[in-house]
Coordinates of C-alpha atoms and ligand atoms in Angstrom, one line a residue:
P1 CA -14.5 89.7 175.6
Y2 CA -17.0 88.9 173.0
P3 CA -20.1 90.8 173.7
V4 CA -21.9 89.2 171.5
Y5 CA -20.9 85.5 172.6
A6 CA -22.1 86.7 176.0
R7 CA -25.6 88.2 175.1
L8 CA -26.2 85.2 172.7
R9 CA -25.7 83.1 175.5
R10 CA -28.2 84.4 177.4
E11 CA -30.8 86.3 175.2
A12 CA -31.0 83.6 172.4
P13 CA -29.0 80.8 172.8
V14 CA -30.1 78.9 169.2
S15 CA -30.7 82.0 167.4
L16 CA -30.7 82.1 163.2
V17 CA -28.3 84.0 161.6
D18 CA -29.4 86.0 159.0
P19 CA -28.5 85.8 155.8
V20 CA -27.0 83.0 155.8
G21 CA -29.8 80.8 156.8
M22 CA -27.7 78.9 159.7
W23 CA -28.8 78.3 163.8
A24 CA -26.1 79.3 166.0
I25 CA -25.7 77.6 169.3
S26 CA -23.7 79.8 172.0
R27 CA -24.1 77.7 175.3
Y28 CA -22.0 75.0 176.8
E29 CA -24.0 72.2 177.1
D30 CA -25.8 72.5 173.5
A31 CA -22.6 73.0 171.8
L32 CA -21.6 70.1 174.1
Y33 CA -24.7 68.2 173.0
V34 CA -24.2 68.5 169.3
M35 CA -20.6 67.5 169.5
K36 CA -21.8 64.5 170.7
N37 CA -24.2 63.3 169.0
P38 CA -22.5 62.7 165.4
Q39 CA -26.1 60.5 164.4
L40 CA -28.2 64.0 164.8
F41 CA -25.7 66.2 163.5
S42 CA -23.7 65.7 160.7
S43 CA -20.0 66.7 159.2
R44 CA -21.4 66.6 155.9
G45 CA -23.0 70.2 156.7
I46 CA -19.1 71.6 156.7
M47 CA -18.8 71.3 153.4
A48 CA -21.9 71.8 152.1
A49 CA -21.7 75.5 153.5
T50 CA -18.4 76.7 152.6
E51 CA -17.7 76.3 149.5
P52 CA -18.0 79.5 147.3
P53 CA -19.8 79.6 143.9
W54 CA -16.7 81.1 142.5
L55 CA -14.2 78.6 143.7
G56 CA -15.6 76.5 140.5
R57 CA -14.6 73.2 141.6
T58 CA -15.6 70.8 144.7
N59 CA -14.1 71.5 147.6
P60 CA -10.8 69.6 147.9
V61 CA -11.2 68.5 151.0
S62 CA -15.0 67.2 150.9
D63 CA -14.1 63.8 150.9
S64 CA -11.7 64.2 154.1
L65 CA -12.2 63.4 157.2
I66 CA -13.6 66.3 159.3
A67 CA -16.2 66.2 156.3
I68 CA -18.1 62.5 156.5
D69 CA -19.7 60.7 159.4
P70 CA -18.9 57.2 159.8
P71 CA -19.3 54.6 159.8
R72 CA -15.7 55.5 156.9
H73 CA -14.8 58.6 159.5
T74 CA -14.2 55.9 162.0
R75 CA -12.0 53.5 159.7
L76 CA -10.7 56.5 157.7
R77 CA -9.5 58.1 161.0
A78 CA -7.9 55.1 162.1
L79 CA -5.8 54.9 159.4
V80 CA -4.1 58.2 160.5
N81 CA -4.6 57.4 164.0
R82 CA -1.3 56.1 164.9
A83 CA 0.8 58.9 163.8
F84 CA -0.8 61.0 166.3
T85 CA -0.8 59.5 169.3
P86 CA 1.1 62.1 172.6
A87 CA 3.6 58.8 171.9
A88 CA 4.2 59.1 168.5
V89 CA 3.9 63.2 168.7
A90 CA 6.2 62.5 171.7
R91 CA 9.0 61.2 169.1
L92 CA 8.9 64.2 167.0
E93 CA 10.0 66.5 170.1
P94 CA 13.9 66.6 169.5
F95 CA 12.9 67.7 165.8
V96 CA 10.7 70.0 167.0
R97 CA 13.3 71.5 169.2
T98 CA 15.2 71.9 166.3
V99 CA 13.4 73.8 164.1
V100 CA 12.0 76.1 166.6
E101 CA 16.1 76.8 168.2
E102 CA 17.1 78.1 164.6
L103 CA 13.8 80.3 164.2
A104 CA 14.1 81.6 167.7
S105 CA 18.1 82.8 167.0
K106 CA 15.8 85.2 164.4
V107 CA 13.1 86.2 166.5
V108 CA 15.2 87.5 169.9
S109 CA 16.8 90.3 168.2
G110 CA 15.9 93.2 170.1
N111 CA 14.3 94.6 166.2
T112 CA 10.7 94.6 165.7
L113 CA 9.9 91.6 163.0
D114 CA 6.4 90.4 161.9
F115 CA 6.1 87.2 164.5
V116 CA 3.9 85.3 161.8
E117 CA 6.0 85.1 158.5
T118 CA 9.5 84.7 161.5
F119 CA 8.5 82.2 163.4
A120 CA 4.4 81.2 164.0
L121 CA 4.0 80.3 160.2
P122 CA 7.8 78.5 159.7
L123 CA 7.3 76.3 162.9
P124 CA 4.3 74.1 161.5
A125 CA 4.7 74.2 158.5
N126 CA 8.0 72.9 158.8
V127 CA 6.6 70.0 160.9
I128 CA 4.2 69.3 158.5
G129 CA 6.4 68.6 156.1
E130 CA 8.9 66.1 157.9
L131 CA 5.3 64.3 159.0
L132 CA 4.4 64.3 155.3
G133 CA 7.4 63.3 153.9
L134 CA 7.5 66.0 152.0
D135 CA 10.7 67.2 150.2
V136 CA 12.6 69.6 152.1
S137 CA 13.6 72.2 148.9
L138 CA 9.9 72.2 148.0
R139 CA 8.5 73.9 151.2
A140 CA 9.5 77.3 150.5
R141 CA 6.7 76.8 147.8
F142 CA 4.5 74.7 150.4
K143 CA 5.0 77.9 152.5
Q144 CA 4.1 80.4 149.2
W145 CA 0.9 78.0 149.4
A146 CA -0.5 78.7 152.2
D147 CA 0.5 82.3 152.7
I148 CA -2.4 82.5 149.7
I149 CA -4.7 79.6 151.5
I150 CA -4.9 81.8 154.5
T151 CA -6.6 84.7 153.2
A152 CA -9.1 82.3 151.4
A153 CA -11.7 81.9 153.6
T154 CA -11.9 85.9 154.2
L155 CA -11.7 86.7 149.9
P156 CA -14.7 89.3 149.1
P157 CA -17.0 87.5 146.1
D158 CA -16.1 90.3 143.8
A159 CA -12.3 90.1 143.9
V160 CA -11.6 88.2 140.9
E161 CA -8.2 89.1 140.7
L162 CA -7.1 86.9 144.2
H163 CA -10.0 84.6 143.0
D164 CA -7.6 83.3 140.1
R165 CA -5.2 83.4 142.4
M166 CA -6.7 81.0 144.9
R167 CA -7.7 78.5 141.7
N168 CA -3.8 78.5 140.5
T169 CA -2.7 77.7 144.1
L170 CA -5.8 75.2 143.9
A171 CA -4.0 73.9 140.9
E172 CA -0.3 73.8 141.9
M173 CA -1.0 71.9 144.4
D174 CA -3.0 68.9 142.9
R175 CA -0.5 68.6 140.7
Y176 CA 2.6 68.9 143.7
F177 CA 0.3 66.2 145.9
H178 CA 0.1 64.0 142.1
E179 CA 4.0 64.2 141.3
V180 CA 4.3 63.3 145.5
V181 CA 2.1 60.2 145.1
E182 CA 3.6 59.2 141.5
S183 CA 6.8 59.2 143.4
R184 CA 6.3 56.9 146.7
R185 CA 4.2 54.4 144.3
R186 CA 7.5 54.0 142.7
Q187 CA 9.4 53.8 145.9
P188 CA 7.7 53.4 149.6
G189 CA 9.3 55.0 152.3
D190 CA 8.2 54.6 155.8
D191 CA 6.0 58.1 155.5
M192 CA 2.8 59.1 155.6
V193 CA 2.3 58.8 152.4
S194 CA 3.4 56.0 151.9
E195 CA 1.9 54.2 154.5
L196 CA -1.2 55.4 153.1
L197 CA -1.2 54.5 149.8
R198 CA -0.2 50.8 151.5
A199 CA -4.1 51.2 153.3
Q200 CA -6.7 49.0 152.8
V201 CA -10.0 49.6 154.1
D202 CA -12.6 47.0 153.4
G203 CA -9.8 45.3 151.7
Q204 CA -9.7 48.3 148.9
S205 CA -6.7 50.8 148.9
L206 CA -7.9 54.5 148.8
S207 CA -9.6 56.5 146.8
E208 CA -7.6 59.3 144.6
S209 CA -9.7 62.2 146.3
E210 CA -9.2 60.5 149.6
L211 CA -5.5 60.4 149.2
M212 CA -6.2 64.3 148.0
G213 CA -8.1 64.8 151.0
F214 CA -5.7 63.8 153.9
F215 CA -2.9 66.4 151.9
Y216 CA -5.3 69.1 151.8
L217 CA -6.9 68.5 155.3
L218 CA -3.3 67.8 157.4
L219 CA -2.0 71.2 155.2
L220 CA -4.4 73.6 156.0
A221 CA -6.0 71.9 159.8
G222 CA -2.8 71.2 160.4
L223 CA -1.4 74.9 159.4
E224 CA -3.1 77.9 159.6
T225 CA -4.6 76.8 163.1
T226 CA -1.2 76.5 164.8
V227 CA -0.1 79.9 163.6
H228 CA -3.2 81.5 165.3
M229 CA -2.2 79.8 168.5
L230 CA 1.5 80.6 168.0
S231 CA 0.7 84.1 167.4
H232 CA -2.2 84.2 170.0
C233 CA 0.2 83.4 172.6
A234 CA 3.0 86.1 171.7
I235 CA -0.1 88.3 172.2
M236 CA -0.7 87.5 174.9
L237 CA 2.7 87.7 176.6
A238 CA 3.2 90.4 175.4
R239 CA -0.4 91.9 176.7
K240 CA 0.5 90.5 180.6
P241 CA 3.9 91.5 181.3
D242 CA 2.9 89.9 185.1
V243 CA 1.7 86.4 183.2
Q244 CA 5.4 87.0 181.1
A245 CA 7.7 87.0 184.2
R246 CA 5.7 84.0 186.1
L247 CA 6.3 81.7 183.1
R248 CA 9.2 82.5 182.5
A249 CA 10.2 81.9 186.5
E250 CA 8.3 78.9 187.1
P251 CA 7.6 77.2 182.8
A252 CA 5.9 74.8 184.3
L253 CA 2.7 76.6 184.3
I254 CA 3.3 76.6 180.0
P255 CA 0.7 74.3 179.1
R256 CA -2.2 76.1 181.7
F257 CA -1.0 79.0 179.7
I258 CA -1.5 77.8 176.7
E259 CA -4.8 75.7 177.2
E260 CA -6.1 79.7 178.7
V261 CA -5.1 81.4 175.4
L262 CA -7.1 78.5 173.3
R263 CA -9.7 78.9 175.4
C264 CA -10.7 82.4 174.7
E265 CA -9.1 83.2 171.5
P266 CA -9.7 79.9 170.1
P267 CA -8.4 79.9 166.1
V268 CA -11.6 77.8 165.6
H269 CA -13.9 80.3 166.2
S270 CA -17.1 77.7 165.3
T271 CA -17.3 74.8 162.9
L272 CA -20.5 73.5 161.3
R273 CA -23.1 70.5 161.1
V274 CA -26.3 69.7 159.6
T275 CA -29.3 68.1 160.8
T276 CA -30.5 64.1 160.4
S277 CA -33.5 64.2 161.8
E278 CA -36.2 66.8 164.0
V279 CA -34.0 67.7 167.1
E280 CA -34.5 70.4 169.8
L281 CA -31.7 72.6 171.5
S282 CA -32.9 75.2 174.7
G283 CA -36.5 75.0 173.4
V284 CA -36.1 75.6 169.5
K285 CA -37.4 73.0 167.3
L286 CA -34.5 73.1 164.1
P287 CA -36.2 70.5 161.5
P288 CA -34.2 68.0 159.8
G289 CA -31.4 69.3 157.3
T290 CA -30.8 72.4 159.5
P291 CA -27.2 74.1 158.6
V292 CA -26.2 74.3 162.5
L293 CA -23.1 76.5 163.5
V294 CA -21.5 75.5 167.1
L295 CA -19.8 78.7 168.3
L296 CA -16.9 76.8 170.2
A297 CA -15.6 80.6 171.2
S298 CA -18.8 81.1 172.8
A299 CA -19.5 77.7 174.1
Q300 CA -16.4 78.0 176.1
R301 CA -16.6 81.3 177.9
D302 CA -19.9 80.0 178.8
E303 CA -20.3 80.7 182.6
S304 CA -21.8 77.2 183.4
F305 CA -18.6 76.0 182.2
C306 CA -16.0 78.2 183.1
P307 CA -17.0 81.2 186.0
N308 CA -15.8 84.5 184.9
G309 CA -15.1 82.9 181.9
D310 CA -15.2 86.5 179.7
E311 CA -11.5 87.1 181.7
F312 CA -8.1 84.9 181.3
S313 CA -6.8 83.3 184.4
L314 CA -3.9 81.4 184.6
E315 CA -4.8 80.0 188.1
R316 CA -7.6 77.9 185.8
T317 CA -7.3 74.2 186.1
N318 CA -10.7 73.1 184.3
Q319 CA -9.7 70.4 181.1
G320 CA -12.2 70.1 178.3
N321 CA -12.2 72.7 176.8
M322 CA -13.5 73.1 173.2
A323 CA -10.7 74.7 170.9
F324 CA -9.8 71.4 169.5
G325 CA -13.6 69.7 169.3
H326 CA -15.3 67.7 171.4
G327 CA -16.2 63.4 170.4
I328 CA -15.4 62.1 167.1
H329 CA -14.3 64.8 165.3
F330 CA -11.7 65.5 168.2
C331 CA -8.9 66.9 167.0
L332 CA -6.4 64.6 165.7
G333 CA -3.4 67.6 165.8
A334 CA -4.1 68.4 169.0
P335 CA -1.4 66.5 171.2
L336 CA 1.4 68.3 167.8
A337 CA -0.3 71.4 168.2
R338 CA 0.5 71.4 171.9
L339 CA 3.8 70.4 171.5
E340 CA 4.6 73.0 169.0
A341 CA 3.1 75.8 171.4
R342 CA 5.1 74.4 174.2
V343 CA 8.1 74.0 173.3
A344 CA 7.9 77.5 171.0
L345 CA 7.3 79.5 174.5
E346 CA 9.7 77.3 176.4
V347 CA 12.2 78.3 174.1
L348 CA 11.3 82.3 173.4
L349 CA 10.8 82.8 176.9
S350 CA 14.1 81.2 178.2
R351 CA 16.0 83.4 175.3
S352 CA 14.3 86.9 175.8
S353 CA 13.8 88.6 179.1
G354 CA 11.0 91.0 177.5
I355 CA 8.5 91.0 174.9
F356 CA 6.6 94.2 173.1
L357 CA 3.6 94.4 170.3
R358 CA 2.9 96.8 167.4
Q359 CA -0.7 96.8 168.5
E360 CA -1.8 99.0 165.8
Q361 CA 0.0 97.4 163.3
I362 CA -1.7 94.0 163.7
Q363 CA -3.5 92.9 160.5
W364 CA -6.1 90.5 161.1
N365 CA -7.8 87.3 159.5
L366 CA -11.7 87.8 160.9
A367 CA -12.6 84.7 159.4
P368 CA -15.2 82.5 162.2
T369 CA -12.7 79.1 161.2
A370 CA -10.2 80.7 161.7
R371 CA -8.9 84.1 163.6
G372 CA -6.0 85.4 164.1
P373 CA -3.5 88.0 163.1
V374 CA -2.0 88.0 159.3
V375 CA 0.5 90.9 160.3
L376 CA 2.1 90.7 163.6
P377 CA 4.9 93.4 164.3
M378 CA 6.5 92.2 167.6
E379 CA 9.7 93.1 169.5
W380 CA 11.2 90.6 171.7
K381 CA 14.8 91.6 173.7
P382 CA 17.2 89.4 174.5
Ligands
HEM401 C1 -10.7 68.7 163.7 C2 -8.6 72.4 166.3 C3 -3.9 71.7 164.6 C4 -5.6 68.5 161.9 C5 -10.0 69.6 164.4 C6 -11.7 70.3 165.0 C7 -10.9 71.4 165.8 C8 -9.4 71.6 165.1 C9 -11.9 72.5 166.4 C10 -12.7 70.1 165.1 C11 -13.7 70.0 164.2 C12 -15.0 69.9 163.9 O1 -15.2 68.9 164.4 O2 -15.7 70.0 163.1 C13 -7.9 72.4 165.7 C14 -6.2 74.2 166.2 C15 -5.6 73.5 166.3 C16 -5.3 72.5 165.1 C17 -7.1 74.8 167.4 C18 -4.4 74.4 166.8 C19 -4.2 75.0 167.4 C20 -4.0 70.9 163.9 C21 -3.1 70.1 163.3 C22 -3.3 68.7 162.6 C23 -4.7 68.9 162.7 C24 -1.7 70.4 164.0 C25 -2.6 68.0 161.5 C26 -1.7 67.8 161.5 C27 -7.5 67.6 162.1 C28 -7.6 67.0 161.8 C29 -8.9 67.1 162.1 C30 -9.3 68.3 162.9 C31 -7.2 65.8 160.9 C32 -10.3 65.9 161.4 C33 -10.4 65.1 162.6 C34 -11.9 64.4 162.3 O3 -12.6 64.6 161.5 O4 -11.7 62.7 162.7 N1 -8.8 70.2 164.4 N2 -6.6 72.5 165.0 N3 -5.1 70.5 163.6 N4 -7.9 68.7 163.0 FE1 -7.3 70.3 164.4

C-alpha cells in the first residue's frame, strides 16, 4: 500500500510539495476535475517542469501531443487516432502473438532470468518498431536507446557521465529519426511515418519538431510504460499463487487482472498541468500559473472511487481507473498496451506451471512518472 497517498487524501488533499513548488492532488474527485478541464489546467505544465538544466536542449517531446493544448492538440491527435483505434489495434494481434510466442519460449525455461531483458522490454520495442515501420536491423539499436532512456528520469543532477551518455543518445536518436524521415520522403510506404509526412493540418505539413515529437513520444510513452506494466503483472502473479492458479483455470479473467494491476501499480504515478486561471480544489485556491501534480496512483486508490482501494482484488469490476489518464489526453496507446498484456499473460500462463520471484534482487526505477523494475530476476517453471 502507499501510506503517504492515503495520508494526503485524508489530511491534505491539495498540498504544496517542497521544494519543487508543485501542488499535489491526491483525491479522485479533484484529479478527475483537473483531467476533465483542459481549459483550466494546461498540459504545457508537463514540459515546463521536466526539462532538467543539464539536458542543454529543449525536450524533444515539448511539441508533442502530450504537452500541448487544444486546438492544436485536437488536430494533431486526429492524425494518429486512426492507427490506434480498437479495430486497428486488433489487426496487430497476430503480430503481437508471434513476438510473444518467440519470447515466451526463452522465459519459460525453469532458469532464473531477468524478465525485463528477456520479455518486458523486447515485446513493446518490437511492437512499436513495427508500428512506426522501423528497419528490423535497427531494432537492436532501438533497444539500446530504450535501455538508456529508461533510466533518464532518475539521473541525479551530479551524474555528469550519465548526462553525457543521455545527450549522446538523444543526438543519435535525432540523427536516426531524420534518416527515417528522409528515406520515407524519397520512398513513401503505408507506415505511420509516411502517413505523418503526407498529413496536412490547416493546409500545412507538420513542422520538423512536431514530426520529431511524434517519434519521441511514441517511443518513450509507449515503451517504458508498457515494460513496467508487464513487469508489474509478472510480480503480482508471483506474489499471489492463488490468483495465478485462478487465471490458468479461467483465462477469461486475464483482462480484469490487468486492470487491477494497472490500478494498484500504475506505471505512471502522476502527471503535470499548469493552471490557466484561478481555481479552487478541495477548498484550496490556486492562482493562475500554478504547477499541479495529479497523483493518478492515489486517485484510483481513493475509497470514494474504489472501496478498500489499497487491496488487490480480482472481484472488482469497476471501470475507469486512471492508469491511462482521463479526458482529451487519454492514452492513445491504451488499447495496444492492453492487447500486449493480454496476449503475453495468455501465453506465459498457459506455458508455465509456476512463477517465482527473486524479491531481494529486484532493482527499481522509482521515478514518479515511470515506476517499475529495471532488473527483475524471475523463474517460470515449464
Ligand atoms: C498519454 C499512460 C502505453 C502513447 C498517456 C497518459 C497516461 C499514459 C497516464 C496521459 C498523460 C496526461 O494526460 O498527462 C500509459 C500507460 C501505458 C501506456 C500506463 C502502458 C501500460 C502507451 C503506448 C503508446 C502510448 C503503448 C503508443 C504506442 C501515448 C500518447 C499519449 C499518451 C501518444 C498522449 C496522448 C495525448 O496527449 O493526447 N499515456 N501509456 N502510451 N500515451 Fe500512454
